Backbone as CSV, one residue per row, in Angstrom:
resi,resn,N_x,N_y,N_z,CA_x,CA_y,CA_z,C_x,C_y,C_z
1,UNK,-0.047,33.049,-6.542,-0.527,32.317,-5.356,0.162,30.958,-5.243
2,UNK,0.211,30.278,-6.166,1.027,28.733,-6.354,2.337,29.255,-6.166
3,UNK,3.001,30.045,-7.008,4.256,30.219,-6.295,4.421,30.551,-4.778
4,UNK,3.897,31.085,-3.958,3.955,31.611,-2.736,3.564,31.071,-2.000
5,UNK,2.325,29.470,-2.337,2.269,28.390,-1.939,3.533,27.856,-1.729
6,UNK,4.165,27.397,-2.808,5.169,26.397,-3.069,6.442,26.763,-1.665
7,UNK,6.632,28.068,-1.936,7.869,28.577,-0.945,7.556,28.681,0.158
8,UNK,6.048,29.132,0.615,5.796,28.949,2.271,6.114,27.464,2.662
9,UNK,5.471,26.564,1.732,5.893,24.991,2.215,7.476,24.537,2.465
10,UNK,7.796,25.207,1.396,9.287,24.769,1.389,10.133,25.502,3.003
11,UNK,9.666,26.705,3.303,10.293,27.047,4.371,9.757,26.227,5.700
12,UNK,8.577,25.786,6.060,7.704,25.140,6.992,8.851,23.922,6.884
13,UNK,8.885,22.846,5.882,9.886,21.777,5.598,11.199,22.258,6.297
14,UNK,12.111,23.433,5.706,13.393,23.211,6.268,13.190,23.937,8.166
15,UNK,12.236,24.428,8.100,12.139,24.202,9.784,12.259,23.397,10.491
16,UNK,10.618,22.214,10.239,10.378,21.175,11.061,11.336,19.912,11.027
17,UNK,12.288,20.616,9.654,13.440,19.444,9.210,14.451,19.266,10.286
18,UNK,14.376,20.986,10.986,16.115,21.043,11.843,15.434,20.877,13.322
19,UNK,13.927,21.060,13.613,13.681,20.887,15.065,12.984,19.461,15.148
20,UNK,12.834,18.275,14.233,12.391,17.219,14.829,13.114,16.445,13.421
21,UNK,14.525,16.285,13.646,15.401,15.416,12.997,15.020,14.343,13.100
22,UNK,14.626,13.276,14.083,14.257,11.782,13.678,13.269,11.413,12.900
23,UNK,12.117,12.419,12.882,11.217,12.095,12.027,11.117,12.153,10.695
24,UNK,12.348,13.578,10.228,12.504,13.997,8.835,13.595,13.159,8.596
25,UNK,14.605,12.708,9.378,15.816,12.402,8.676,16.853,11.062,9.843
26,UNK,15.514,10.303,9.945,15.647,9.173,10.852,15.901,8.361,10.218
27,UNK,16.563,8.567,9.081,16.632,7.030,8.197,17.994,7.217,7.952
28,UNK,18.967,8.079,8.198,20.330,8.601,7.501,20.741,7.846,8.854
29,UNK,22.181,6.899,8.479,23.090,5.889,9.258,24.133,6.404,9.006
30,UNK,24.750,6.119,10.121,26.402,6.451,10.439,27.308,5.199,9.368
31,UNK,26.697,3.691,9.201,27.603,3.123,8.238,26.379,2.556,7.447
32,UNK,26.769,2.642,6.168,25.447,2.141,4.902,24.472,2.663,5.448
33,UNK,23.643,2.241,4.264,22.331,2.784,3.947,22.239,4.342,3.405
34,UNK,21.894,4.810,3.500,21.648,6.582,3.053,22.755,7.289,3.283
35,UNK,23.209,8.031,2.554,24.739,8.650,2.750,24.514,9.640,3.879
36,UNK,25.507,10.043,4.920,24.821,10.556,5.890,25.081,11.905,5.862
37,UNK,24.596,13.404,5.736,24.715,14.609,5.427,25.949,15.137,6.402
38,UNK,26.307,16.223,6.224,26.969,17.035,6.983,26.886,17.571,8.094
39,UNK,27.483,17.643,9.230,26.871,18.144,10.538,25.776,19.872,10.516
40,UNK,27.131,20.535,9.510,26.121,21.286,9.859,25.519,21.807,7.957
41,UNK,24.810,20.578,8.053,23.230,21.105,7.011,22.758,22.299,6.706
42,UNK,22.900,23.084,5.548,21.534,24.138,5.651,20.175,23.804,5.857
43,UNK,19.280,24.980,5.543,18.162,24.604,5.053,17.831,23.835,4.140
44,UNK,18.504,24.100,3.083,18.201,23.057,1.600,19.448,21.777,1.234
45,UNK,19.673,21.667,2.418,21.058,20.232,2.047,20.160,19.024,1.659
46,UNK,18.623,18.987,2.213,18.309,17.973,1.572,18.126,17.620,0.309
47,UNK,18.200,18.732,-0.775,17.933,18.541,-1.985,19.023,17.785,-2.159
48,UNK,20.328,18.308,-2.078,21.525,16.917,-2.735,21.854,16.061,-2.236
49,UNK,21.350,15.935,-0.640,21.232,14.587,-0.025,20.240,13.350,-0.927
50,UNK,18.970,14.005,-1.163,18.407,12.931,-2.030,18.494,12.865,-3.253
51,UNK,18.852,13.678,-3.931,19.539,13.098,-5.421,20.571,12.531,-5.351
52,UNK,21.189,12.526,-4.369,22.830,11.657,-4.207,22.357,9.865,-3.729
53,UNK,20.763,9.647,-3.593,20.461,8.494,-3.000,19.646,7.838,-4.187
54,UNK,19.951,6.393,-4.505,19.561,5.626,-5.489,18.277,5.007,-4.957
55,UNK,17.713,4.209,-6.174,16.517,3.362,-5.692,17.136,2.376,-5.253
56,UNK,18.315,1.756,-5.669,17.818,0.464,-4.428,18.607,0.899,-2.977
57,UNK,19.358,1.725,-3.040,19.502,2.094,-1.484,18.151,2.688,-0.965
58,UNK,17.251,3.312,-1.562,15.763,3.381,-1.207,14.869,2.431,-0.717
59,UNK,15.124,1.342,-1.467,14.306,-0.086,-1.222,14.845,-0.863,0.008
60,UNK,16.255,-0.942,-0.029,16.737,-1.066,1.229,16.306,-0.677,2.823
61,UNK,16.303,0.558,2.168,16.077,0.975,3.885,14.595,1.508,4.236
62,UNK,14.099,1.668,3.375,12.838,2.203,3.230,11.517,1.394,2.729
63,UNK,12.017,0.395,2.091,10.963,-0.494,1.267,10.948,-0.621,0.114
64,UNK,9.705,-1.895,-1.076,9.567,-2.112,-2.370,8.996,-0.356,-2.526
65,UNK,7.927,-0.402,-1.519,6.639,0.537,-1.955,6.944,1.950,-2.316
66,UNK,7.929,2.249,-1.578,8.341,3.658,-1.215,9.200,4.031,-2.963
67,UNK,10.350,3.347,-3.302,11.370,2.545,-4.162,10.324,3.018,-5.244
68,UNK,9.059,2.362,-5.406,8.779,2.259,-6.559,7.531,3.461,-6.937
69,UNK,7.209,4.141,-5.871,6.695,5.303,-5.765,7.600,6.441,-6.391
70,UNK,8.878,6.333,-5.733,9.881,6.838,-6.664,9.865,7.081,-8.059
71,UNK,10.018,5.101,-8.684,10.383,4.952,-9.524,9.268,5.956,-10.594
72,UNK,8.050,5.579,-10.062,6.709,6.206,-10.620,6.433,7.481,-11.333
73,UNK,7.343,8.340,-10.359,7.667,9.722,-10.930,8.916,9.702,-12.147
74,UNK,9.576,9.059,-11.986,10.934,8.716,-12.754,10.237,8.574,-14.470
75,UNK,9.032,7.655,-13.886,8.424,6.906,-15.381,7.646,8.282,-16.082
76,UNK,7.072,9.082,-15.377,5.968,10.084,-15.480,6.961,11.031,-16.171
77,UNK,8.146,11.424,-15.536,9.383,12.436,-15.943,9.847,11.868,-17.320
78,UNK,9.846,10.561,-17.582,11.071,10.237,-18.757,9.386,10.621,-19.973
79,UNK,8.756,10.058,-19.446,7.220,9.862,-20.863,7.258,11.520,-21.086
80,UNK,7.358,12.433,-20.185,6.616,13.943,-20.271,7.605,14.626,-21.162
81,UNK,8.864,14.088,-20.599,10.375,14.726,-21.429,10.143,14.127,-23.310
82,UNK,10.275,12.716,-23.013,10.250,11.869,-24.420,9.062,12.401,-25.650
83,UNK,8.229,12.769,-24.895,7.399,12.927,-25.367,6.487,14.673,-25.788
84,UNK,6.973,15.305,-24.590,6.485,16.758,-24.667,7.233,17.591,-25.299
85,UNK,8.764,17.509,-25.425,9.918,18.047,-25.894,9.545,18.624,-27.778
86,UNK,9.592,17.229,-28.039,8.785,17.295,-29.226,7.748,17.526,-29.644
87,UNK,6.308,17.788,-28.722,5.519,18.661,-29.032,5.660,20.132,-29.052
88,UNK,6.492,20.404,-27.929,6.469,22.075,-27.900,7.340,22.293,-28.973
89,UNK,8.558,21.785,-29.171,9.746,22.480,-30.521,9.056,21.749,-31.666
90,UNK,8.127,20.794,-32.239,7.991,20.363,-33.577,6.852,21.098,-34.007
91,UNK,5.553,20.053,-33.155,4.371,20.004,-33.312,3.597,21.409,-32.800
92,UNK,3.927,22.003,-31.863,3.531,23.468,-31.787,3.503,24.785,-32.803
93,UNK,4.547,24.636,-32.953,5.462,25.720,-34.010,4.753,25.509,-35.225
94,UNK,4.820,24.125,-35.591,3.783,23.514,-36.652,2.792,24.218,-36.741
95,UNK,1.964,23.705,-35.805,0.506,24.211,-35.934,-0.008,25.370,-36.044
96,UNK,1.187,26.568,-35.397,1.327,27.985,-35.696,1.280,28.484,-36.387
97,UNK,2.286,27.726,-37.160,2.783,28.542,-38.729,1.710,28.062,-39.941
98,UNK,1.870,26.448,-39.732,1.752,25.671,-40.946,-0.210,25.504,-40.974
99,UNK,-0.578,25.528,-39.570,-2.282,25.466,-39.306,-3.366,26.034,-40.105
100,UNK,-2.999,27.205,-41.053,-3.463,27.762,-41.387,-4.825,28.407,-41.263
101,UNK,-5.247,28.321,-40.177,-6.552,29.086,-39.657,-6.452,30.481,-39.485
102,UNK,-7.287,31.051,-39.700,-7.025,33.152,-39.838,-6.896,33.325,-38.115
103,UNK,-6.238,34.164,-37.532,-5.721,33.837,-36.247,-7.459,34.628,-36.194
104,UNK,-8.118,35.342,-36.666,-9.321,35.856,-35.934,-10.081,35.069,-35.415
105,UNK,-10.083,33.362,-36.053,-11.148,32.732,-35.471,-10.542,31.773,-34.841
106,UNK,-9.169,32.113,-34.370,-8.721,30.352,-33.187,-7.908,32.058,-32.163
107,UNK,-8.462,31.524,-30.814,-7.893,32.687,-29.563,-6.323,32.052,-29.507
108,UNK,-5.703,33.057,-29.042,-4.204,32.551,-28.766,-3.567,31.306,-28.429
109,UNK,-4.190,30.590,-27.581,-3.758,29.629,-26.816,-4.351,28.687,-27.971
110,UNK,-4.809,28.801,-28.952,-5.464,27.020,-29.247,-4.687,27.390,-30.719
111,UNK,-3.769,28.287,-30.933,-2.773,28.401,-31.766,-1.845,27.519,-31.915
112,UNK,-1.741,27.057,-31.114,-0.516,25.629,-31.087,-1.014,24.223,-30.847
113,UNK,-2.394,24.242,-31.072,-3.037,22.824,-31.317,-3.619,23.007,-31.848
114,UNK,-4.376,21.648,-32.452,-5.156,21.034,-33.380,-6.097,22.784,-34.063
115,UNK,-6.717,23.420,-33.029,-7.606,23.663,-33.114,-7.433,24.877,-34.461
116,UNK,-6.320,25.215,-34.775,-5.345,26.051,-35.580,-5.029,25.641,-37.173
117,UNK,-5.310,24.023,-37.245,-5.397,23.636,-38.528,-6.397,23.661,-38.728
118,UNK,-6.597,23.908,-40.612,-7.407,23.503,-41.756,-8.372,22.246,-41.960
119,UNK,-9.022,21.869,-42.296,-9.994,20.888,-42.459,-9.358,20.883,-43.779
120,UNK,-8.701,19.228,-44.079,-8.082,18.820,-45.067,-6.742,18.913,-45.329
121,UNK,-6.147,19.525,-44.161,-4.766,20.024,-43.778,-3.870,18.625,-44.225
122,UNK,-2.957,18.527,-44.474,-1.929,17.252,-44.501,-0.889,16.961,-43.293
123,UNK,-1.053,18.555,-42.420,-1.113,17.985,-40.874,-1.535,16.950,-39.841
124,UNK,-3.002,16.929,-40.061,-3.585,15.819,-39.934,-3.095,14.399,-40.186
125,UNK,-2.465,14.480,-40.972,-1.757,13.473,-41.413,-0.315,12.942,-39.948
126,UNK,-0.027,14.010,-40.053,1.301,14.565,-39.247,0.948,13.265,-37.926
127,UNK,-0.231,14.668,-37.239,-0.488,14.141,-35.952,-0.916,12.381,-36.016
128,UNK,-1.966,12.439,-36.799,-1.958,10.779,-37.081,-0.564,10.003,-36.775
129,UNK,0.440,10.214,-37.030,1.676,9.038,-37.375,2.088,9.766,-35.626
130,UNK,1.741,11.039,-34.998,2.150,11.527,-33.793,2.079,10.769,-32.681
131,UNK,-0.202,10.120,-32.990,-0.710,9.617,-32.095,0.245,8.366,-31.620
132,UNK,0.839,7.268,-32.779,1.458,6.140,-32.814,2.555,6.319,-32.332
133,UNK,3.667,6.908,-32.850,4.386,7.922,-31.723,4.990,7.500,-30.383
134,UNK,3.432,8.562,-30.055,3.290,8.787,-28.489,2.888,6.997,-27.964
135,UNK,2.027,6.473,-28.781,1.895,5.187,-28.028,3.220,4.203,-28.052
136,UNK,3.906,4.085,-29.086,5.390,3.363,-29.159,5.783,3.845,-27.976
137,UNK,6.334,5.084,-27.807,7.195,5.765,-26.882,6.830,5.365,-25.558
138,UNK,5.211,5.579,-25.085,4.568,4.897,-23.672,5.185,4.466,-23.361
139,UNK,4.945,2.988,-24.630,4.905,1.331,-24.107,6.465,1.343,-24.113
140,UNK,7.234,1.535,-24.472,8.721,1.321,-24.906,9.293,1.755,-23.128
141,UNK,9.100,2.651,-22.623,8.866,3.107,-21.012,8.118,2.306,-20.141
142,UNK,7.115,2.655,-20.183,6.373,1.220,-19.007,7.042,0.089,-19.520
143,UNK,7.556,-1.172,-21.053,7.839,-1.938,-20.740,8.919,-1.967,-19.895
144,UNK,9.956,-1.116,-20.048,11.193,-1.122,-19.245,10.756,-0.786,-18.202
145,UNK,10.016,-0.065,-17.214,9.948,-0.023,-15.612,9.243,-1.116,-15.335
146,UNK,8.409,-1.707,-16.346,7.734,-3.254,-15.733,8.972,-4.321,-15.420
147,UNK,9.872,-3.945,-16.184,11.222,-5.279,-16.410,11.863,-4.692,-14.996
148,UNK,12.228,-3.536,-14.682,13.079,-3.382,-13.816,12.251,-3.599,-12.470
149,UNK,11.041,-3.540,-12.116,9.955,-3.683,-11.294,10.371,-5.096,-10.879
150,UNK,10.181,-6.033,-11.879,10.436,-7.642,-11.890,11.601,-8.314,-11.390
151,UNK,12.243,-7.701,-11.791,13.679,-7.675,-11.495,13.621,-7.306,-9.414
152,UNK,13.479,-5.872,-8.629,12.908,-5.404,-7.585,12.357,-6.234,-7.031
153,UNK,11.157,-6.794,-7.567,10.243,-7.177,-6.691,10.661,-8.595,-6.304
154,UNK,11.931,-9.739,-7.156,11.777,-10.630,-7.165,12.857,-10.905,-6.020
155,UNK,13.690,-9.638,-6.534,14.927,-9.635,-5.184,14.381,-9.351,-3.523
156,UNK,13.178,-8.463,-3.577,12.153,-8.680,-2.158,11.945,-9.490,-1.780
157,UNK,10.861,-10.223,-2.813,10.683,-11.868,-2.176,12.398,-12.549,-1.755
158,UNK,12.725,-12.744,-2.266,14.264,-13.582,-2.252,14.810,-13.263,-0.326
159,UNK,14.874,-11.844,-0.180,15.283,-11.249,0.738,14.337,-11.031,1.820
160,UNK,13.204,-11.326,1.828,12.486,-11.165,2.825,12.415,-12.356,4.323
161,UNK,12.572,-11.647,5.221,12.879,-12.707,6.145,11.708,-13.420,6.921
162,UNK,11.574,-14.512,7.550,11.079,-15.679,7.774,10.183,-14.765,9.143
163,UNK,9.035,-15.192,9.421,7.786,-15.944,9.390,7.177,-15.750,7.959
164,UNK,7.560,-13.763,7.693,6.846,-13.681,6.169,7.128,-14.188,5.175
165,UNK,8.515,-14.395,5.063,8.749,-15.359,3.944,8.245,-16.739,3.943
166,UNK,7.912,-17.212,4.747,7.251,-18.606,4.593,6.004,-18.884,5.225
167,UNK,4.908,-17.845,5.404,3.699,-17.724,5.521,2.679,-17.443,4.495
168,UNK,1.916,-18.620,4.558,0.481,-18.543,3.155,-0.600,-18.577,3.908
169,UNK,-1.038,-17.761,3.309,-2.441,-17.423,4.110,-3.776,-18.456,2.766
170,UNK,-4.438,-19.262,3.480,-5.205,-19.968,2.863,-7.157,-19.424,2.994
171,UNK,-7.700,-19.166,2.476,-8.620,-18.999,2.619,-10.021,-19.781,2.048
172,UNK,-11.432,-19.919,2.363,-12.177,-20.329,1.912,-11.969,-21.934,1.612
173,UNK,-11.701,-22.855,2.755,-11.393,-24.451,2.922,-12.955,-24.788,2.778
174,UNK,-12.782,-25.908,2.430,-13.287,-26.866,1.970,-13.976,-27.801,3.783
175,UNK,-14.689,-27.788,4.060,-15.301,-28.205,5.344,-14.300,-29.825,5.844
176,UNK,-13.797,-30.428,5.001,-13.356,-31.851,5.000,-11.478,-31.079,5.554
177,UNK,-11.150,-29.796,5.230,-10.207,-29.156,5.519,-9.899,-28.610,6.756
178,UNK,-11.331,-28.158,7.536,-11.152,-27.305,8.493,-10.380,-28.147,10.129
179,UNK,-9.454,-28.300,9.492,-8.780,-28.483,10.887,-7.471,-28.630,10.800
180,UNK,-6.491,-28.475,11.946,-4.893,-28.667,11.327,-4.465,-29.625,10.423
181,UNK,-4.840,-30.988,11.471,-4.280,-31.959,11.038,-4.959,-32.278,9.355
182,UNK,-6.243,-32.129,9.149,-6.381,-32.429,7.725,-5.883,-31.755,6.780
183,UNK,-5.570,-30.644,7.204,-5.001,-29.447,6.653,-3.074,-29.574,6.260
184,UNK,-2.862,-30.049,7.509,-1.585,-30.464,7.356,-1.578,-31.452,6.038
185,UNK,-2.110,-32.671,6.478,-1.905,-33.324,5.254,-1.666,-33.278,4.088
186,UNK,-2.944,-32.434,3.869,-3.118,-32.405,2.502,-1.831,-31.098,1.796
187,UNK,-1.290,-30.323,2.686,-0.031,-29.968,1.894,1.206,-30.861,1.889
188,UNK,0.874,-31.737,2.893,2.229,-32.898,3.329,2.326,-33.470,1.757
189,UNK,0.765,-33.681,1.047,0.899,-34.292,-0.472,1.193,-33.350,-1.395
190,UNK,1.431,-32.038,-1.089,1.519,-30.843,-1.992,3.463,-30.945,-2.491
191,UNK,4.010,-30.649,-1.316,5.245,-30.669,-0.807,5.710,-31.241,0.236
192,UNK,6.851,-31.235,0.319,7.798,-32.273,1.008,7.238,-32.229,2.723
193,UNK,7.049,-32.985,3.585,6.422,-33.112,4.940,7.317,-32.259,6.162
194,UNK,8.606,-32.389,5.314,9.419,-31.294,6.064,9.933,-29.774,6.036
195,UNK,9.073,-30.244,4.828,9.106,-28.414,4.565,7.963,-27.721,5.295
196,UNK,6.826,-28.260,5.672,5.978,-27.440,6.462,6.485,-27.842,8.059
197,UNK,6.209,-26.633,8.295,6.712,-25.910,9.524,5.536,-26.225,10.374
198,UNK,4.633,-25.515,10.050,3.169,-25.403,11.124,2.010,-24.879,10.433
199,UNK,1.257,-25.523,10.933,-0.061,-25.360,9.895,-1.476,-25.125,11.227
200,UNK,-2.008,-23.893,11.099,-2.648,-23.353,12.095,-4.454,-22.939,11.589
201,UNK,-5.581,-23.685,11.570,-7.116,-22.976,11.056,-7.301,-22.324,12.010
202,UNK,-7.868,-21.106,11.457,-8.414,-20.353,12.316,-9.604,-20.676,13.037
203,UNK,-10.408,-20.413,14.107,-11.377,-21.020,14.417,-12.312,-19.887,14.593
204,UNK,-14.109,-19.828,14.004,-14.774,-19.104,14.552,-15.480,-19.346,15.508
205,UNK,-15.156,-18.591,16.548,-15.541,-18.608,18.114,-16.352,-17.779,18.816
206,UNK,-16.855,-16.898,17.212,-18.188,-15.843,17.999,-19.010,-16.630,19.186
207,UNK,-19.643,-17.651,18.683,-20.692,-18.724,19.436,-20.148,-18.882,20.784
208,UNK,-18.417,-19.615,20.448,-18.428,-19.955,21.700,-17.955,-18.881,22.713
209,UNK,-17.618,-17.818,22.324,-16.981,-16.845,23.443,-18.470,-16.544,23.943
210,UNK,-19.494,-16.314,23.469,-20.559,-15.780,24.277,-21.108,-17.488,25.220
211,UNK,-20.808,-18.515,24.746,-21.319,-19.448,25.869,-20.272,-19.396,27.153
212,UNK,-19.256,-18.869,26.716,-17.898,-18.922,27.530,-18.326,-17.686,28.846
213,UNK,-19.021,-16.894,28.364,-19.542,-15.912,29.088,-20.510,-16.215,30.031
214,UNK,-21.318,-16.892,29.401,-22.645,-17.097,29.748,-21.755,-17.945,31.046
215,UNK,-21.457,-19.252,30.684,-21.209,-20.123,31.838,-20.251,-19.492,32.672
216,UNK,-19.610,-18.333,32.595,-18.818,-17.986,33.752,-19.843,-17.349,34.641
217,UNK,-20.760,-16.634,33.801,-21.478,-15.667,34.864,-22.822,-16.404,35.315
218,UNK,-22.744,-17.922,35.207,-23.480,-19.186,35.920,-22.723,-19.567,37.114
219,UNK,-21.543,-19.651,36.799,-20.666,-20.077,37.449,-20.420,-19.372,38.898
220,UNK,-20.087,-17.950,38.337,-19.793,-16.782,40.018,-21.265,-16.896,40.075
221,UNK,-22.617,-16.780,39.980,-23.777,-16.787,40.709,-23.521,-17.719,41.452
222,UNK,-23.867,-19.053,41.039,-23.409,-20.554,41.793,-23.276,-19.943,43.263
223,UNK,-21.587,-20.041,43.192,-20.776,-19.729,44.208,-20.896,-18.326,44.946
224,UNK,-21.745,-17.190,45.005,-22.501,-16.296,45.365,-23.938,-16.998,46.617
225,UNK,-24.756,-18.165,45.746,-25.764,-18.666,46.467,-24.883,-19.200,47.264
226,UNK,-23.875,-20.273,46.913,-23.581,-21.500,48.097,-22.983,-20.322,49.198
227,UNK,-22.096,-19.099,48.745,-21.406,-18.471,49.749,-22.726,-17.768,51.127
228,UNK,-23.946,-17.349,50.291,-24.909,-16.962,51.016,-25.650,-18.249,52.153
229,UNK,-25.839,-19.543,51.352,-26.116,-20.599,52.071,-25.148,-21.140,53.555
230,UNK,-23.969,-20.603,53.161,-22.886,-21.177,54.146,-23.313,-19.846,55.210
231,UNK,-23.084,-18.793,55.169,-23.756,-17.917,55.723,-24.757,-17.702,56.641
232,UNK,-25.703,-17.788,56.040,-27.341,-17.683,56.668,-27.611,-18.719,56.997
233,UNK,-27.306,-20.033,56.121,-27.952,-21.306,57.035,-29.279,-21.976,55.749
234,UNK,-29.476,-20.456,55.238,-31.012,-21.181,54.412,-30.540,-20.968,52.927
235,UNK,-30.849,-21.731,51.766,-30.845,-22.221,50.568,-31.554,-20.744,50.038
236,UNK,-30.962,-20.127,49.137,-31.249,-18.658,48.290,-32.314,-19.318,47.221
237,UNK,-32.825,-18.316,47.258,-33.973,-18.827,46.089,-33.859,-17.408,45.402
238,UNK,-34.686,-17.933,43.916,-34.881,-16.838,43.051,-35.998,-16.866,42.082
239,UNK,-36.521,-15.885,41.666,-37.524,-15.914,40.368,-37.553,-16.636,39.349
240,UNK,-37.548,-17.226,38.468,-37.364,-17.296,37.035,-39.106,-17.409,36.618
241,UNK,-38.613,-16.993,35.452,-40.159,-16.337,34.755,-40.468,-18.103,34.184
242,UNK,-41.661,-18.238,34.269,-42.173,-19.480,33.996,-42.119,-20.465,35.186
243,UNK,-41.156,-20.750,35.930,-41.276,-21.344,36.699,-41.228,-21.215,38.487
244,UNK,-41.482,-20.014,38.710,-41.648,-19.512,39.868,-40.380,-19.316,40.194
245,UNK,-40.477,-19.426,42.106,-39.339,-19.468,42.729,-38.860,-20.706,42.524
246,UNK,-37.231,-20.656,42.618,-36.757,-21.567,42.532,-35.438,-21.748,43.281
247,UNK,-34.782,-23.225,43.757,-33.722,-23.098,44.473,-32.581,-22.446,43.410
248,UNK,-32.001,-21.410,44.116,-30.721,-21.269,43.399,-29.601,-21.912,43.250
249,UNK,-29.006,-22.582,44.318,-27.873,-23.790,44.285,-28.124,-24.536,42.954
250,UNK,-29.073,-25.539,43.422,-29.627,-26.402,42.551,-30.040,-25.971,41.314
251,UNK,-30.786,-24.793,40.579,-31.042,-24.440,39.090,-30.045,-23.741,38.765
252,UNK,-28.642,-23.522,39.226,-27.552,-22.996,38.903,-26.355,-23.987,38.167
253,UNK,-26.857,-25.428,39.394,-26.105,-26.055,38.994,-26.312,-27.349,38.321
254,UNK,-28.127,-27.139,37.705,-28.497,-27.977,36.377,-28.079,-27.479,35.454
């Protein structure tokens, strides 16, 4: 079923690949960036199109995020290789031969682990110095994709172009803060006065957009009565609860 999964997808892919090209393969340029395939592509040209494409031509044209999503699998592939290689040819075979459990009481599959050795085995031993191992080996991997990450990420910042590159988002001011100009200042003492560009608080205006409302729709009544007054000749009146009728001109335009 997983296999027959895998290949229905793969054929669906080189379909929707050849009838909606910008979306699958909108990133391939006529000069730099992604090497650009052959006119006429098979179905599966994309496989050596993207192994023929590096991470930082990835990061380039595509992004840090994408780049290092990449890289992610790269890290997952080198730990599984570094590390599994030598379980199946050492530590398996081991546990097979050397486990000594009567195969009647361990089922096939738990023949090649733990579950296959002796209680008091000097295997045990084995896997012990295995566990350490596997943790050297990790860290020895993640440290190097953390270094090359650092390296990536620092050349982003470096390269990233202006509003984002020189936009800080400040949050949670200090009430003595909330306004440009104090705001300005106080980075004017941070850094140089000409290095800030523009310095913008946000303002909350829930309150006032609903008075902003309110007085417009005071406002067109208003001019509704006076238009009726110019009209008819007589002064519009209206209800209000508590205080009877009342002139409309005039309690419109207290």
């Amino acid at each position: 079923f997983d296999t027959g999964l895998v290949i229905t997808l793969l054929i669906m892919f080189s379909i929707l690949r050849a009838e909606f090209v910008l979306v699958y393969s909108g990133n391939l340029k006529h000069e730099g960036g992604f090497p650009r395939l052959k006119r006429d592509w098979g179905p599966l040209s994309w496989i050596p199109g993207s192994l023929g494409v590096d991470i930082t031509s990835v990061q380039a044209n595509i992004g840090l995020d994408a780049a290092m999503l990449i890289e992610f699998t790269h890290l997952a592939m080198k730990i599984c290789v570094t590390i599994g290689v030598p379980m199946c040819f050492v530590m398996a075979p081991a546990n097979y031969w050397i486990g000594g459990m009567p195969h009647s009481q361990v089922d096939k599959l738990s023949r090649i682990g733990m579950a296959n050795i002796q209680m008091g085995s000097w295997l045990y031993w084995v896997h012990a110095v295995v566990v350490w191992l596997v943790i050297l080996v990790s860290e020895h991997w993640i440290k190097q994709a953390m270094e090359d990450f650092l390296v990536r990420r620092w050349t982003w910042l470096k390269t990233m172009p202006p509003p984002r590159s020189t936009t800080v988002l400040v949050e949670s001011l200090p009430l003595q803060y909330c306004s440009d100009a104090r705001l300005r200042e106080y980075f004017s003492k941070m850094f140089s006065p000409g290095d800030i560009h523009a310095v913008h608080v946000v303002r909350r205006t829930e309150e006032l957009l609903s008075l902003i409302q309110q007085g417009t729709a005071i406002y067109l009544a208003l001019k509704k009565a006076e238009a009726s007054f110019e009209k008819d000749g007589a002064r519009p009146t209206h209800f209000v609860l508590g205080a009877g009728s009342v002139d409309s001109i005039t309690y419109y335009r207290e």
